[in-house]
Structure formats: C-alpha cells, structure tokens
C-alpha cells in the first residue's frame, strides 16, 4: 500500500538524519520498494558530515550488494597489522567510503525517483511513532519513522571506555610505502591507553593517517595530536607535503549493550539506537541489516517474526561485544592492553571477520575469551610467560 492510498501520510518513510544509517535505508528502499515515497530530513547542507567509513569482508550481506555496491569507493584485498612482537596480513575485502562519496551516491539515487525527497537544513524538534515535528512548528506524517540523528541522541552506557582519534588526509611528496591499509600499527610510542596508527592509502600520493586511542578518558588534544602525527609520519615511511582534511572523533565503547529495539515505532536507528559494533565502532554491518529488513518487509509486518529474529541475534552479539569492552577497560591498562590486542589479532582470519560483522559463534567466543585473550590479571601473567599460538 502506498502513500496515494494513505492520504493522511506525507510519506511512507520519514528518515530523520542524513548519516550512513538512513543513507543505507534510502538506497535499499529505492531498489526494493520503488513505489514507496521517502522524505529524508537533514539539518546540514549535505549527507554524511565529515567521515570515512570502512567495512570488512563479511560486514555487508551478499543480499545487499544489488543496492549497496555503489557505496564502495575504495577496495583492497586485505590489510596489515603491526605490533611490537608480531605482524600479520588479514585476507579479505576491506572497503571504505568518504562522506563526499556518500553524498553523491544518495543524491544520484534520489534524482532517479520523483518519490524520494531530500530536505536539507531542516531542524527536527520531536520524533513520534508516525510523525515528526520540525523546529518551525510544522509536522510531517509517515507510515514508518526512522530516527537516526547520531551519537548526540544517546547510544552510550557507563563503565566502558572510548575510541578516539584524529585523522589527517594528506598529500605525500613521494609514494606511500604501502598500497594496502594498515589497520593497526602499535609500534609507536604508547600513551593514554592503547595507541595505534591506522593508515588508508587512497592513492600513491594520498593517504589517511589516523592516530587512534582505546582510552578510559574522552579528552582529546587535537592540535597536539595533529603535530604528533606529522612528526611521526616519517617513521611510517610517509613524507607529508600537505594536509588536505582533518577528521576528529570520540566514540564511546559501552560496557553494556545499547541495542534496545522496540516492537513499535519510531525506529531508533544508527548509533543512537545501538545499531553498531560496540567493540570496534564499525557500524555498517548492523546498519545494513536494518536497511535490508525495512526494504524487504511489508509495513504491517515490520515488527513481526523477522524483526524479532534480527534484533534478538544482533542484541546477543552486542551484549557479548560490550562485555569485552568492560573487561578490557576495567582490567587491562597500558602495555597489557596493547598485548591483549595483539593476542586477539593472532586469531584466524575468519574469526576476525565474524567479530567485525557481529556474527561470532560460540566457538569464536571460546577462542576470543580463552585462546585469544587472557581475561584475568592472574591468567595474563601465566600467558605472558608462555605465549601460545591459536
């Protein structure tokens, strides 16, 4: 049933917020439900803000590639990891996209349909099950309302820590020494928890250098970290000619699952709704599965059996992943945290991919908790003396 048959509604789907989550939902609906009317509301003048999103081999379901393939701006066959005592290559597609690319893709999709409307520089005051109230007092009505306005709406629980970073997209004076991503290089000087460099080579002379911290404290001295990145870039084989763009983020890593989906609207999605991996901060795996569900399910069955299965499975994963944050930030500090991360990344590729995709199995849980990580201080001392390979 479409909006033409529901004169009380301004649109079948009202999408509040123009970040990654609602961009995915819009693209999925445009492909699977072309007769549905969609209004997307965004307070800024473009989609996506100032971000780079990355996702691993299993994060995007195969069933979603028919609508999500245009999102892939950069793709590599795997990534490298460097630690003080080990290094390794993880095989499997690693993909990234920028906010500019997301904005172009969403606008292109909207341009193909008269039933999709993008409204920018719109401030939303209140979101209800079937309506949105704007700052000017006007109201829009929708059969389905999805609120994905971002971290400021919630999505954090006390007791965990923070993943915080400053990223510089740089033009280099000579080609980068690597043509594939470096997910972690923790051979740098450690401070403020577990510190590592994350490097994405977009071209031979253009890279993102991100200084990242798994810290118990949210404080971030952006200017000092920018200076540190530029000072340490030569140690990574990177000769910076110019800084093209700066990205800053402080992401809570919750100790409890923040995914609490309800069986009625509005649907709180994206980061505020807990639709992300609490242990990595990566969001596309959960967000794409929500987009898949909305695009495949009739209005009257949105909160039916498939919804209950989807939310149950993801919440199960979210509880486990958040519990890992609690253990890491409460018990493992300084060098122990670095060694803990190194132990995890010695696990097989498939376990790592399932971990990022929020598809871990019970066997994976055992390997992560027992083989991959010594989760008690006493156990840590024992394993530190007799390291073992998984």
Coordinates of N, CA, C and O in Angstrom, one line a residue, residues 144-318:
X144 N 6.1 5.0 8.4 CA 7.3 4.5 9.2 C 8.2 5.6 9.4 O 8.5 6.4 8.5
X145 N 8.6 5.8 10.7 CA 9.5 6.9 11.0 C 10.8 6.3 11.6 O 10.7 5.5 12.5
X146 N 11.9 6.7 11.0 CA 13.2 6.2 11.4 C 14.1 7.3 11.9 O 14.3 8.3 11.2
X147 N 14.4 7.3 13.2 CA 15.2 8.4 13.8 C 16.7 7.9 13.9 O 17.0 7.1 14.7
X148 N 17.5 8.5 13.1 CA 19.0 8.1 13.1 C 19.8 9.4 13.1 O 20.6 9.6 12.2
X149 N 19.6 10.2 14.1 CA 20.3 11.5 14.2 C 21.7 11.5 14.8 O 22.3 12.5 14.8
X150 N 22.2 10.4 15.2 CA 23.6 10.3 15.6 C 23.8 10.2 17.0 O 22.9 10.1 17.9
X151 N 25.1 10.2 17.4 CA 25.6 9.9 18.8 C 25.0 10.8 19.8 O 24.8 10.5 21.0
X152 N 24.7 12.1 19.5 CA 24.2 13.0 20.5 C 22.8 12.6 21.0 O 22.4 13.1 22.1
X153 N 22.1 11.7 20.3 CA 20.8 11.2 20.8 C 20.9 10.1 21.9 O 20.0 9.7 22.5
X154 N 22.1 9.6 22.1 CA 22.3 8.5 23.1 C 23.3 7.5 22.6 O 24.2 7.8 21.8
X155 N 23.1 6.2 23.0 CA 24.0 5.2 22.5 C 25.2 4.9 23.3 O 26.2 4.3 22.8
X156 N 25.2 5.3 24.6 CA 26.4 5.1 25.4 C 25.9 4.5 26.8 O 24.8 4.9 27.2
X157 N 26.7 3.7 27.4 CA 26.4 3.3 28.7 C 27.7 3.4 29.5 O 28.8 3.3 29.0
X158 N 27.6 3.7 30.8 CA 28.8 3.9 31.6 C 29.6 2.6 31.8 O 29.0 1.5 31.7
X159 N 30.9 2.8 32.2 CA 31.7 1.6 32.6 C 32.6 1.1 31.5 O 33.5 0.3 31.8
X160 N 32.5 1.6 30.3 CA 33.4 1.2 29.2 C 34.5 2.3 29.0 O 35.0 2.9 30.0
X161 N 34.9 2.4 27.8 CA 36.0 3.4 27.5 C 35.6 4.2 26.2 O 34.5 4.3 25.9
X162 N 36.7 4.6 25.6 CA 36.5 5.5 24.4 C 37.5 5.1 23.3 O 38.6 4.8 23.6
X163 N 37.0 5.1 22.1 CA 37.9 5.0 20.9 C 37.9 6.4 20.3 O 36.9 6.9 19.9
X164 N 39.0 7.1 20.4 CA 39.1 8.5 20.0 C 40.3 8.6 19.0 O 41.2 7.9 19.1
X165 N 40.1 9.5 18.1 CA 41.1 9.6 17.0 C 41.1 11.0 16.4 O 40.2 11.8 16.5
X166 N 42.3 11.3 15.8 CA 42.5 12.4 14.9 C 43.0 11.9 13.6 O 44.1 11.2 13.7
X167 N 42.4 12.1 12.5 CA 42.8 11.6 11.2 C 43.2 12.8 10.3 O 42.4 13.8 10.2
X168 N 44.3 12.7 9.6 CA 44.7 13.7 8.7 C 44.8 13.0 7.3 O 45.5 12.0 7.1
X169 N 44.0 13.5 6.4 CA 44.1 13.1 5.0 C 45.2 13.9 4.4 O 45.1 15.2 4.3
X170 N 46.3 13.3 3.9 CA 47.5 14.0 3.5 C 47.9 13.7 2.0 O 47.7 12.6 1.5
X171 N 48.4 14.8 1.4 CA 49.1 14.6 0.1 C 50.6 14.4 0.4 O 51.2 15.1 1.3
X172 N 51.2 13.3 -0.2 CA 52.6 13.0 0.1 C 53.5 13.5 -1.0 O 53.1 13.7 -2.1
X173 N 54.7 13.8 -0.6 CA 55.7 14.3 -1.5 C 56.4 13.1 -2.3 O 57.0 13.4 -3.3
X174 N 56.2 11.9 -1.8 CA 56.6 10.7 -2.6 C 55.7 9.6 -2.3 O 55.0 9.6 -1.3
X175 N 55.6 8.6 -3.2 CA 54.6 7.5 -3.0 C 54.7 6.8 -1.6 O 55.8 6.6 -1.1
X176 N 53.6 6.4 -1.1 CA 53.5 5.7 0.2 C 54.2 4.3 0.0 O 54.1 3.7 -1.1
X177 N 54.8 3.8 1.1 CA 55.4 2.5 1.0 C 54.5 1.3 1.0 O 54.9 0.2 0.8
X178 N 53.2 1.6 1.2 CA 52.2 0.5 1.1 C 51.0 0.9 0.3 O 50.6 2.1 0.2
X179 N 50.4 -0.1 -0.4 CA 49.3 0.1 -1.3 C 48.0 -0.5 -0.7 O 47.0 -0.5 -1.3
X180 N 48.2 -1.0 0.6 CA 47.0 -1.7 1.2 C 46.9 -1.0 2.6 O 47.9 -0.4 3.2
X181 N 45.7 -1.1 3.2 CA 45.5 -0.5 4.6 C 46.4 -1.1 5.6 O 46.7 -2.3 5.6
X182 N 46.7 -0.3 6.6 CA 47.3 -0.8 7.9 C 46.3 -0.6 8.9 O 46.0 0.6 9.3
X183 N 45.6 -1.6 9.4 CA 44.5 -1.5 10.3 C 45.1 -1.0 11.7 O 44.4 -0.2 12.4
X184 N 46.2 -1.5 12.1 CA 46.8 -1.1 13.3 C 48.3 -1.2 13.2 O 48.9 -2.2 12.7
X185 N 49.0 -0.2 13.6 CA 50.5 -0.2 13.8 C 50.7 0.4 15.2 O 50.7 1.6 15.4
X186 N 51.0 -0.5 16.1 CA 51.1 0.0 17.5 C 52.6 0.0 17.9 O 52.9 0.0 19.1
X187 N 53.5 0.1 16.9 CA 54.9 0.2 17.3 C 55.3 1.6 17.7 O 56.4 1.9 18.0
X188 N 54.3 2.5 17.6 CA 54.5 3.9 18.0 C 54.6 4.0 19.6 O 54.3 3.0 20.3
X189 N 55.0 5.2 20.0 CA 55.1 5.4 21.5 C 53.7 5.3 22.1 O 52.8 6.0 21.7
X190 N 53.6 4.4 23.1 CA 52.3 4.2 23.7 C 52.0 5.3 24.8 O 52.8 5.7 25.5
X191 N 50.7 5.7 24.8 CA 50.2 6.7 25.8 C 48.7 6.7 25.8 O 48.1 6.3 24.8
X192 N 48.1 7.1 26.9 CA 46.7 7.3 27.0 C 45.9 6.0 26.6 O 45.0 6.0 25.9
X193 N 46.3 4.9 27.2 CA 45.7 3.6 26.9 C 46.4 2.9 25.8 O 47.7 2.8 25.8
X194 N 45.7 2.3 24.9 CA 46.3 1.6 23.7 C 46.3 2.5 22.5 O 45.2 3.0 22.1
X195 N 47.4 2.8 22.0 CA 47.6 3.8 20.9 C 48.1 3.0 19.6 O 48.9 2.1 19.7
X196 N 47.5 3.4 18.5 CA 48.0 2.9 17.2 C 47.7 3.8 16.1 O 46.8 4.7 16.1
X197 N 48.4 3.6 15.0 CA 48.2 4.3 13.7 C 47.3 3.5 12.8 O 47.5 2.3 12.7
X198 N 46.4 4.1 12.1 CA 45.5 3.5 11.1 C 45.8 4.2 9.8 O 45.7 5.5 9.8
X199 N 46.1 3.5 8.8 CA 46.5 4.2 7.5 C 45.7 3.6 6.4 O 45.6 2.4 6.2
X200 N 45.1 4.5 5.6 CA 44.4 4.1 4.4 C 45.0 4.8 3.2 O 45.0 6.0 3.1
X201 N 45.6 4.0 2.3 CA 46.2 4.6 1.1 C 45.2 4.8 0.0 O 44.8 3.8 -0.7
X202 N 44.7 6.0 -0.2 CA 43.7 6.2 -1.3 C 44.3 6.2 -2.6 O 43.7 5.9 -3.6
X203 N 45.5 6.7 -2.7 CA 46.3 6.8 -3.9 C 47.8 6.7 -3.5 O 48.1 6.8 -2.3
X204 N 48.6 6.6 -4.5 CA 50.1 6.5 -4.2 C 50.6 7.7 -3.4 O 51.5 7.6 -2.6
X205 N 50.0 8.9 -3.7 CA 50.4 10.1 -3.0 C 49.3 10.7 -2.1 O 49.4 11.9 -1.7
X206 N 48.3 9.9 -1.7 CA 47.3 10.5 -0.8 C 46.8 9.4 0.2 O 46.4 8.3 -0.3
X207 N 47.0 9.7 1.4 CA 46.7 8.7 2.5 C 46.0 9.4 3.6 O 46.1 10.6 3.8
X208 N 45.2 8.6 4.4 CA 44.7 9.0 5.7 C 45.6 8.4 6.7 O 45.9 7.2 6.7
X209 N 46.1 9.3 7.6 CA 46.9 8.8 8.8 C 46.1 9.2 10.0 O 45.8 10.3 10.3
X210 N 45.7 8.1 10.7 CA 44.8 8.4 11.9 C 45.5 7.9 13.1 O 46.0 6.7 13.2
X211 N 45.6 8.8 14.1 CA 46.2 8.4 15.4 C 45.0 8.1 16.3 O 44.2 8.9 16.7
X212 N 45.0 6.8 16.7 CA 43.8 6.3 17.5 C 44.2 5.8 18.8 O 45.3 5.2 19.0
X213 N 43.2 6.0 19.8 CA 43.4 5.6 21.2 C 42.2 4.8 21.7 O 41.1 5.2 21.5
X214 N 42.5 3.7 22.4 CA 41.5 3.0 23.2 C 41.8 3.4 24.6 O 42.6 2.9 25.3
X215 N 41.0 4.4 25.1 CA 41.4 5.1 26.3 C 40.2 5.1 27.3 O 39.0 5.0 26.9
X216 N 40.5 5.2 28.5 CA 39.5 5.3 29.6 C 39.0 6.8 29.7 O 38.0 7.0 30.4
X217 N 39.6 7.7 29.0 CA 39.3 9.1 29.1 C 38.9 9.7 27.8 O 39.5 9.4 26.8
X218 N 37.8 10.5 27.7 CA 37.4 11.0 26.4 C 38.1 12.3 25.9 O 37.9 12.7 24.8
X219 N 39.0 12.8 26.8 CA 39.7 14.0 26.4 C 40.6 13.8 25.2 O 41.3 12.8 25.0
X220 N 40.6 14.9 24.3 CA 41.4 14.7 23.1 C 42.0 16.1 22.7 O 41.3 17.1 22.5
X221 N 43.3 16.2 22.8 CA 44.0 17.4 22.4 C 44.3 17.4 20.9 O 45.4 16.8 20.5
X222 N 43.4 17.9 20.2 CA 43.5 17.8 18.7 C 44.8 18.4 18.1 O 45.5 17.8 17.3
X223 N 45.1 19.6 18.5 CA 46.3 20.3 18.0 C 47.6 19.5 18.3 O 48.5 19.3 17.5
X224 N 47.7 19.0 19.5 CA 48.9 18.2 19.9 C 49.0 16.9 19.1 O 50.1 16.5 18.7
X225 N 47.8 16.3 18.9 CA 47.9 15.0 18.2 C 48.2 15.3 16.7 O 48.9 14.5 16.1
X226 N 47.6 16.3 16.1 CA 48.0 16.7 14.8 C 49.5 16.9 14.6 O 50.1 16.3 13.6
X227 N 50.1 17.6 15.5 CA 51.5 17.8 15.5 C 52.3 16.5 15.6 O 53.3 16.3 15.0
X228 N 51.8 15.6 16.5 CA 52.4 14.3 16.7 C 52.3 13.5 15.4 O 53.3 12.8 15.1
X229 N 51.2 13.5 14.8 CA 51.1 12.7 13.5 C 52.1 13.2 12.5 O 52.8 12.3 11.9
X230 N 52.2 14.5 12.3 CA 53.2 15.0 11.3 C 54.6 14.7 11.7 O 55.5 14.4 10.9
X231 N 54.9 14.7 13.0 CA 56.2 14.4 13.5 C 56.6 12.9 13.3 O 57.8 12.6 13.0
X232 N 55.6 12.1 13.5 CA 55.9 10.6 13.4 C 55.7 10.0 12.0 O 56.0 8.8 11.8
X233 N 55.1 10.8 11.1 CA 54.8 10.2 9.8 C 56.0 9.7 9.1 O 56.0 8.6 8.5
X234 N 57.2 10.4 9.2 CA 58.4 9.8 8.5 C 58.8 8.4 9.1 O 59.3 7.6 8.3
X235 N 58.5 8.1 10.3 CA 58.8 6.8 10.9 C 57.9 5.7 10.2 O 58.3 4.5 10.2
X236 N 56.8 6.1 9.6 CA 55.9 5.2 8.9 C 56.2 5.2 7.4 O 55.5 4.5 6.6
X237 N 57.3 5.9 7.0 CA 57.6 6.0 5.6 C 56.8 7.0 4.8 O 56.7 6.9 3.6
X238 N 56.1 7.9 5.5 CA 55.2 8.8 4.8 C 55.8 10.2 4.9 O 56.0 10.8 6.0
X239 N 56.0 10.9 3.8 CA 56.5 12.2 3.8 C 55.4 13.1 3.4 O 55.0 13.2 2.2
X240 N 54.9 13.9 4.3 CA 53.7 14.7 4.1 C 54.0 16.0 3.5 O 54.9 16.7 3.9
X241 N 53.3 16.3 2.4 CA 53.5 17.5 1.6 C 52.5 18.5 2.1 O 52.8 19.7 2.2
X242 N 51.2 18.1 2.3 CA 50.1 19.0 2.7 C 49.0 18.2 3.4 O 48.8 17.0 3.1
X243 N 48.4 18.8 4.3 CA 47.2 18.2 5.0 C 46.0 18.7 4.2 O 45.7 19.9 4.2
X244 N 45.2 17.8 3.7 CA 44.0 18.1 2.9 C 42.7 18.2 3.7 O 41.8 18.9 3.4
X245 N 42.6 17.4 4.8 CA 41.4 17.3 5.5 C 41.7 16.7 6.9 O 42.6 15.9 7.1
X246 N 40.9 17.2 7.9 CA 41.1 16.6 9.3 C 39.8 16.0 9.7 O 38.7 16.6 9.5
X247 N 39.9 14.9 10.4 CA 38.7 14.2 10.9 C 39.0 13.9 12.4 O 40.0 13.4 12.7
X248 N 38.0 14.2 13.3 CA 38.1 14.0 14.7 C 36.9 13.2 15.2 O 35.8 13.5 14.8
X249 N 37.2 12.3 16.1 CA 36.1 11.5 16.7 C 36.4 11.0 18.1 O 37.5 10.7 18.4
X250 N 35.3 11.0 18.9 CA 35.4 10.4 20.2 C 34.2 9.5 20.3 O 33.1 9.9 20.5
X251 N 34.4 8.2 20.2 CA 33.3 7.2 20.2 C 33.3 6.4 21.5 O 34.3 5.7 21.8
X252 N 32.2 6.5 22.2 CA 32.1 5.6 23.4 C 32.1 4.1 23.1 O 31.6 3.7 22.0
X253 N 32.9 3.4 23.8 CA 32.9 1.9 23.7 C 32.1 1.4 24.9 O 32.7 1.1 26.0
X254 N 30.8 1.1 24.8 CA 30.0 0.9 26.0 C 30.3 -0.5 26.7 O 30.7 -1.4 26.0
X255 N 30.1 -0.5 28.0 CA 30.3 -1.7 28.7 C 29.0 -2.6 28.8 O 29.1 -3.7 29.1
X256 N 27.9 -2.0 28.3 CA 26.6 -2.7 28.2 C 26.1 -2.5 26.8 O 26.3 -1.4 26.2
X257 N 25.3 -3.4 26.3 CA 24.7 -3.3 25.0 C 23.8 -2.1 25.0 O 23.0 -1.9 25.9
X258 N 23.9 -1.2 24.0 CA 23.0 -0.1 23.8 C 21.9 -0.4 22.8 O 21.1 0.5 22.4
X259 N 21.9 -1.6 22.3 CA 20.8 -2.0 21.3 C 19.6 -2.5 22.1 O 19.6 -3.6 22.7
X260 N 18.6 -1.7 22.1 CA 17.3 -2.0 22.8 C 16.1 -1.7 21.9 O 15.3 -0.8 22.1
X261 N 16.0 -2.5 20.8 CA 15.0 -2.2 19.8 C 13.6 -2.5 20.4 O 13.4 -3.4 21.2
X262 N 12.6 -1.7 20.0 CA 11.3 -1.8 20.4 C 10.4 -2.4 19.4 O 10.8 -2.4 18.2
X263 N 9.3 -2.9 19.7 CA 8.4 -3.6 18.8 C 7.3 -2.6 18.3 O 6.2 -3.0 18.0
X264 N 7.6 -1.3 18.3 CA 6.7 -0.3 17.8 C 7.6 0.9 17.3 O 8.8 1.0 17.7
X265 N 7.0 1.8 16.6 CA 7.7 3.0 16.1 C 7.8 4.1 17.2 O 7.1 4.1 18.2
X266 N 8.6 5.1 16.9 CA 9.5 5.2 15.8 C 10.7 4.3 16.0 O 11.0 3.9 17.1
X267 N 11.4 3.9 14.9 CA 12.5 3.1 15.0 C 13.7 4.0 15.2 O 14.1 4.8 14.4
X268 N 14.4 3.8 16.4 CA 15.6 4.5 16.7 C 16.8 3.7 16.1 O 17.0 2.6 16.5
X269 N 17.4 4.3 15.1 CA 18.4 3.5 14.3 C 19.8 4.2 14.5 O 20.0 5.1 15.2
X270 N 20.8 3.6 13.7 CA 22.1 4.2 13.7 C 22.7 4.1 15.1 O 22.4 3.2 15.9
X271 N 23.6 5.0 15.4 CA 24.4 4.9 16.6 C 23.5 5.1 17.8 O 23.7 4.4 18.9
X272 N 22.6 6.0 17.8 CA 21.7 6.3 18.9 C 20.9 5.1 19.3 O 20.6 4.8 20.5
X273 N 20.5 4.2 18.3 CA 19.8 3.0 18.6 C 20.6 1.8 18.9 O 20.1 0.7 19.2
X274 N 21.9 2.0 18.9 CA 22.8 0.8 19.2 C 23.1 -0.1 18.0 O 23.6 -1.2 18.2
X275 N 22.8 0.4 16.8 CA 23.0 -0.4 15.6 C 24.4 -0.3 15.1 O 24.7 0.3 14.0
X276 N 25.4 -0.7 15.9 CA 26.8 -0.7 15.6 C 27.5 -1.7 16.4 O 26.9 -2.3 17.4
X277 N 28.7 -2.0 16.1 CA 29.5 -3.0 16.8 C 30.2 -2.2 18.0 O 31.1 -1.4 17.8
X278 N 29.8 -2.6 19.2 CA 30.3 -1.8 20.4 C 31.8 -2.0 20.6 O 32.4 -1.2 21.3
X279 N 32.4 -3.1 20.1 CA 33.8 -3.4 20.3 C 34.7 -2.8 19.3 O 35.9 -2.7 19.6
X280 N 34.2 -2.4 18.2 CA 35.0 -1.8 17.1 C 34.6 -0.4 16.7 O 35.4 0.3 16.1
X281 N 33.4 -0.1 16.9 CA 32.8 1.2 16.4 C 32.4 1.1 15.0 O 31.8 2.1 14.5
X282 N 32.6 0.0 14.3 CA 32.2 -0.1 12.9 C 30.6 -0.3 12.9 O 30.1 -1.0 13.7
X283 N 30.0 0.4 12.0 CA 28.5 0.4 12.0 C 27.8 -0.2 10.8 O 26.6 -0.5 10.9
X284 N 28.6 -0.4 9.7 CA 27.9 -0.9 8.5 C 27.2 -2.2 8.6 O 26.2 -2.5 8.0
X285 N 27.8 -3.1 9.4 CA 27.3 -4.5 9.5 C 25.8 -4.5 10.0 O 24.9 -5.0 9.4
X286 N 25.7 -3.8 11.2 CA 24.3 -3.8 11.8 C 23.4 -2.9 11.0 O 22.2 -3.2 10.8
X287 N 23.9 -1.7 10.5 CA 23.1 -0.8 9.8 C 22.5 -1.3 8.5 O 21.4 -1.1 8.1
X288 N 23.4 -2.1 7.8 CA 22.9 -2.7 6.5 C 21.9 -3.7 6.7 O 21.0 -3.9 5.9
X289 N 21.9 -4.4 7.8 CA 20.9 -5.5 8.1 C 19.6 -4.8 8.5 O 18.5 -5.4 8.1
X290 N 19.6 -3.7 9.1 CA 18.4 -3.0 9.4 C 17.8 -2.5 8.1 O 16.6 -2.6 7.8
X291 N 18.6 -2.0 7.2 CA 18.1 -1.5 5.9 C 17.6 -2.6 5.1 O 16.5 -2.5 4.4
X292 N 18.2 -3.8 5.1 CA 17.7 -5.0 4.4 C 16.3 -5.3 4.9 O 15.4 -5.6 4.2
X293 N 16.1 -5.3 6.3 CA 14.8 -5.7 6.8 C 13.7 -4.8 6.4 O 12.7 -5.2 6.0
X294 N 14.0 -3.5 6.5 CA 13.0 -2.5 6.1 C 12.6 -2.5 4.7 O 11.4 -2.3 4.3
X295 N 13.6 -2.8 3.8 CA 13.3 -2.9 2.4 C 12.6 -4.1 1.9 O 12.0 -4.2 0.8
X296 N 12.7 -5.2 2.7 CA 12.1 -6.5 2.3 C 10.8 -6.8 3.0 O 10.1 -7.7 2.6
X297 N 10.4 -6.0 4.0 CA 9.3 -6.4 4.9 C 8.1 -5.4 4.6 O 8.2 -4.2 4.7
X298 N 6.9 -6.0 4.5 CA 5.7 -5.1 4.3 C 5.5 -4.3 5.6 O 5.9 -4.7 6.7
X299 N 4.8 -3.2 5.4 CA 4.5 -2.3 6.5 C 3.9 -3.0 7.7 O 4.3 -2.8 8.9
X300 N 2.9 -3.8 7.5 CA 2.1 -4.4 8.5 C 2.9 -5.5 9.3 O 2.5 -5.9 10.4
X301 N 4.1 -5.9 8.8 CA 4.9 -7.0 9.4 C 6.2 -6.5 9.8 O 7.1 -7.3 10.1
X302 N 6.5 -5.2 9.9 CA 7.8 -4.7 10.2 C 8.3 -5.2 11.6 O 9.5 -5.4 11.7
X303 N 7.4 -5.3 12.5 CA 7.8 -5.7 13.9 C 7.4 -7.2 14.1 O 7.2 -7.6 15.3
X304 N 7.3 -8.0 13.1 CA 6.9 -9.4 13.2 C 8.1 -10.3 13.5 O 9.1 -9.9 14.1
X305 N 7.9 -11.5 13.0 CA 8.9 -12.6 13.3 C 10.3 -12.2 12.8 O 11.3 -12.5 13.6
X306 N 10.4 -11.7 11.6 CA 11.8 -11.4 11.1 C 12.4 -10.3 11.9 O 13.7 -10.3 12.1
X307 N 11.7 -9.3 12.4 CA 12.2 -8.3 13.2 C 12.7 -8.9 14.5 O 13.8 -8.5 15.0
X308 N 11.9 -9.7 15.1 CA 12.3 -10.3 16.4 C 13.6 -11.2 16.2 O 14.4 -11.2 17.1
X309 N 13.7 -11.9 15.1 CA 14.9 -12.7 14.9 C 16.1 -11.8 14.7 O 17.2 -12.0 15.3
X310 N 16.0 -10.8 13.9 CA 17.1 -9.9 13.6 C 17.6 -9.2 14.9 O 18.8 -9.2 15.2
X311 N 16.7 -8.6 15.6 CA 17.1 -7.9 16.8 C 17.6 -8.8 17.9 O 18.5 -8.4 18.7
X312 N 17.0 -10.0 18.0 CA 17.5 -10.9 19.0 C 18.9 -11.3 18.7 O 19.8 -11.3 19.6
X313 N 19.2 -11.6 17.5 CA 20.6 -12.1 17.1 C 21.6 -11.0 17.3 O 22.7 -11.2 17.8
X314 N 21.2 -9.7 16.9 CA 22.2 -8.6 17.0 C 22.4 -8.2 18.4 O 23.5 -7.9 18.9
X315 N 21.3 -8.3 19.2 CA 21.4 -7.9 20.6 C 22.3 -9.0 21.4 O 23.1 -8.6 22.2
X316 N 22.2 -10.2 21.0 CA 23.0 -11.3 21.6 C 24.5 -11.0 21.3 O 25.3 -11.1 22.2
X317 N 24.8 -10.6 20.1 CA 26.1 -10.2 19.7 C 26.6 -9.0 20.5 O 27.7 -8.9 21.0
X318 N 25.7 -8.0 20.5 CA 26.0 -6.7 21.1 C 26.4 -6.9 22.6 O 27.3 -6.2 23.1

